[in-house]
Tab-separated table of C-alpha atoms in Angstrom:
chain	number	residue	atom	x	y	z
A	1	MET	CA	-7.433	-4.991	-7.871
A	2	LYS	CA	-11.193	-5.244	-7.569
A	3	GLN	CA	-11.626	-1.552	-8.319
A	4	GLY	CA	-9.478	-1.945	-11.450
A	5	ASN	CA	-11.672	-4.807	-12.637
A	6	VAL	CA	-14.777	-2.708	-12.095
A	7	VAL	CA	-13.297	0.175	-14.093
A	8	VAL	CA	-12.325	-2.138	-16.944
A	9	GLY	CA	-15.798	-3.687	-16.906
A	10	LEU	CA	-17.452	-0.279	-16.993
A	11	LEU	CA	-15.230	0.882	-19.852
A	12	ALA	CA	-15.909	-2.299	-21.806
A	13	GLY	CA	-19.661	-1.994	-21.217
A	14	ALA	CA	-19.663	1.650	-22.265
A	15	ALA	CA	-17.664	0.843	-25.405
A	16	ILE	CA	-19.977	-2.028	-26.360
A	17	GLY	CA	-23.036	0.133	-25.725
A	18	ALA	CA	-21.630	2.954	-27.822
A	19	VAL	CA	-20.787	0.619	-30.705
A	20	LEU	CA	-24.231	-1.001	-30.617
A	21	GLY	CA	-25.887	2.404	-30.492
A	22	ILE	CA	-23.929	3.548	-33.508
A	23	LEU	CA	-24.562	0.326	-35.434
A	24	PHE	CA	-28.315	0.619	-35.026
A	25	ALA	CA	-28.450	4.340	-35.830
A	26	PRO	CA	-30.004	5.208	-39.198
A	27	GLU	CA	-26.895	6.642	-40.882
A	28	LYS	CA	-24.681	5.847	-43.837
A	29	GLY	CA	-22.178	3.034	-43.349
A	30	SER	CA	-19.192	5.300	-43.944
A	31	ASP	CA	-20.384	7.688	-41.230
A	32	THR	CA	-20.970	4.780	-38.880
A	33	ARG	CA	-17.487	3.376	-39.508
A	34	LYS	CA	-15.942	6.804	-38.834
A	35	LYS	CA	-17.850	7.064	-35.568
A	36	ILE	CA	-16.745	3.586	-34.499
A	37	ALA	CA	-13.124	4.423	-35.337
A	38	ASN	CA	-13.347	7.686	-33.404
A	39	LYS	CA	-14.912	5.970	-30.383
A	40	GLY	CA	-12.179	3.334	-30.461
A	41	LYS	CA	-9.482	5.998	-30.641
A	42	ASP	CA	-11.088	7.927	-27.783
A	43	SER	CA	-11.312	4.771	-25.670
A	44	LEU	CA	-7.687	3.916	-26.383
A	45	ASP	CA	-6.577	7.443	-25.466
A	46	ASP	CA	-8.608	7.213	-22.258
A	47	LEU	CA	-7.015	3.872	-21.406
A	48	LYS	CA	-3.514	5.239	-22.096
A	49	ASN	CA	-4.172	8.190	-19.787
A	50	LYS	CA	-5.375	5.909	-16.994
A	51	TYR	CA	-2.343	3.657	-17.479
A	52	ASN	CA	0.021	6.633	-17.314
A	53	ASP	CA	-1.720	7.943	-14.186
A	54	ALA	CA	-1.382	4.542	-12.519
A	55	ILE	CA	2.322	4.367	-13.440
A	56	ASP	CA	2.877	7.876	-12.067
A	57	GLN	CA	1.176	6.953	-8.788
A	58	LEU	CA	3.198	3.752	-8.457
A	59	THR	CA	6.429	5.583	-9.227
A	60	SER	CA	5.616	8.192	-6.592
A	61	LYS	CA	4.891	5.512	-3.984
A	62	LEU	CA	8.082	3.624	-4.846
A	63	ASP	CA	10.125	6.814	-4.545
A	64	LYS	CA	8.595	7.497	-1.124
A	65	ALA	CA	9.318	3.942	0.022
A	66	LYS	CA	12.894	4.188	-1.266
A	67	ASN	CA	13.452	7.497	0.503
A	68	ASN	CA	11.953	6.144	3.744
A	69	GLY	CA	14.177	3.059	3.537
A	70	LEU	CA	17.247	5.198	2.886
A	71	LYS	CA	16.372	7.418	5.848
A	72	MET	CA	15.966	4.366	8.106
A	73	TYR	CA	19.311	3.022	6.931
A	74	GLU	CA	21.029	6.337	7.605
A	75	ASP	CA	19.395	6.607	11.040
A	76	GLY	CA	20.536	3.071	11.836
A	77	ALA	CA	24.067	3.819	10.684
A	78	ASP	CA	24.118	6.982	12.820
A	79	LEU	CA	22.860	5.009	15.825
A	80	ILE	CA	25.591	2.392	15.369
A	81	GLU	CA	28.242	5.090	15.089
A	82	SER	CA	26.962	6.839	18.205
A	83	THR	CA	27.114	3.596	20.222
A	84	LYS	CA	30.723	2.991	19.172
A	85	ARG	CA	31.837	6.225	20.786
């Protein structure tokens, strides 16, 4: 969890820095607003990708755990059957 907090903090700091940099740049307001909107969209897309990657990793780990549990169950059932004979 600590690594996730660090990543979120870094992303938030980078986003704030980018917005402040754009706000203080000597450009027209409409250009500045477009840049802020684009940065926000890029940050949101980045966050969605990281979320999807995390979900994929969790799903993979859960599938492995499920398969390992099923294998243990089957091995246990086979062991019980072999002792009955």
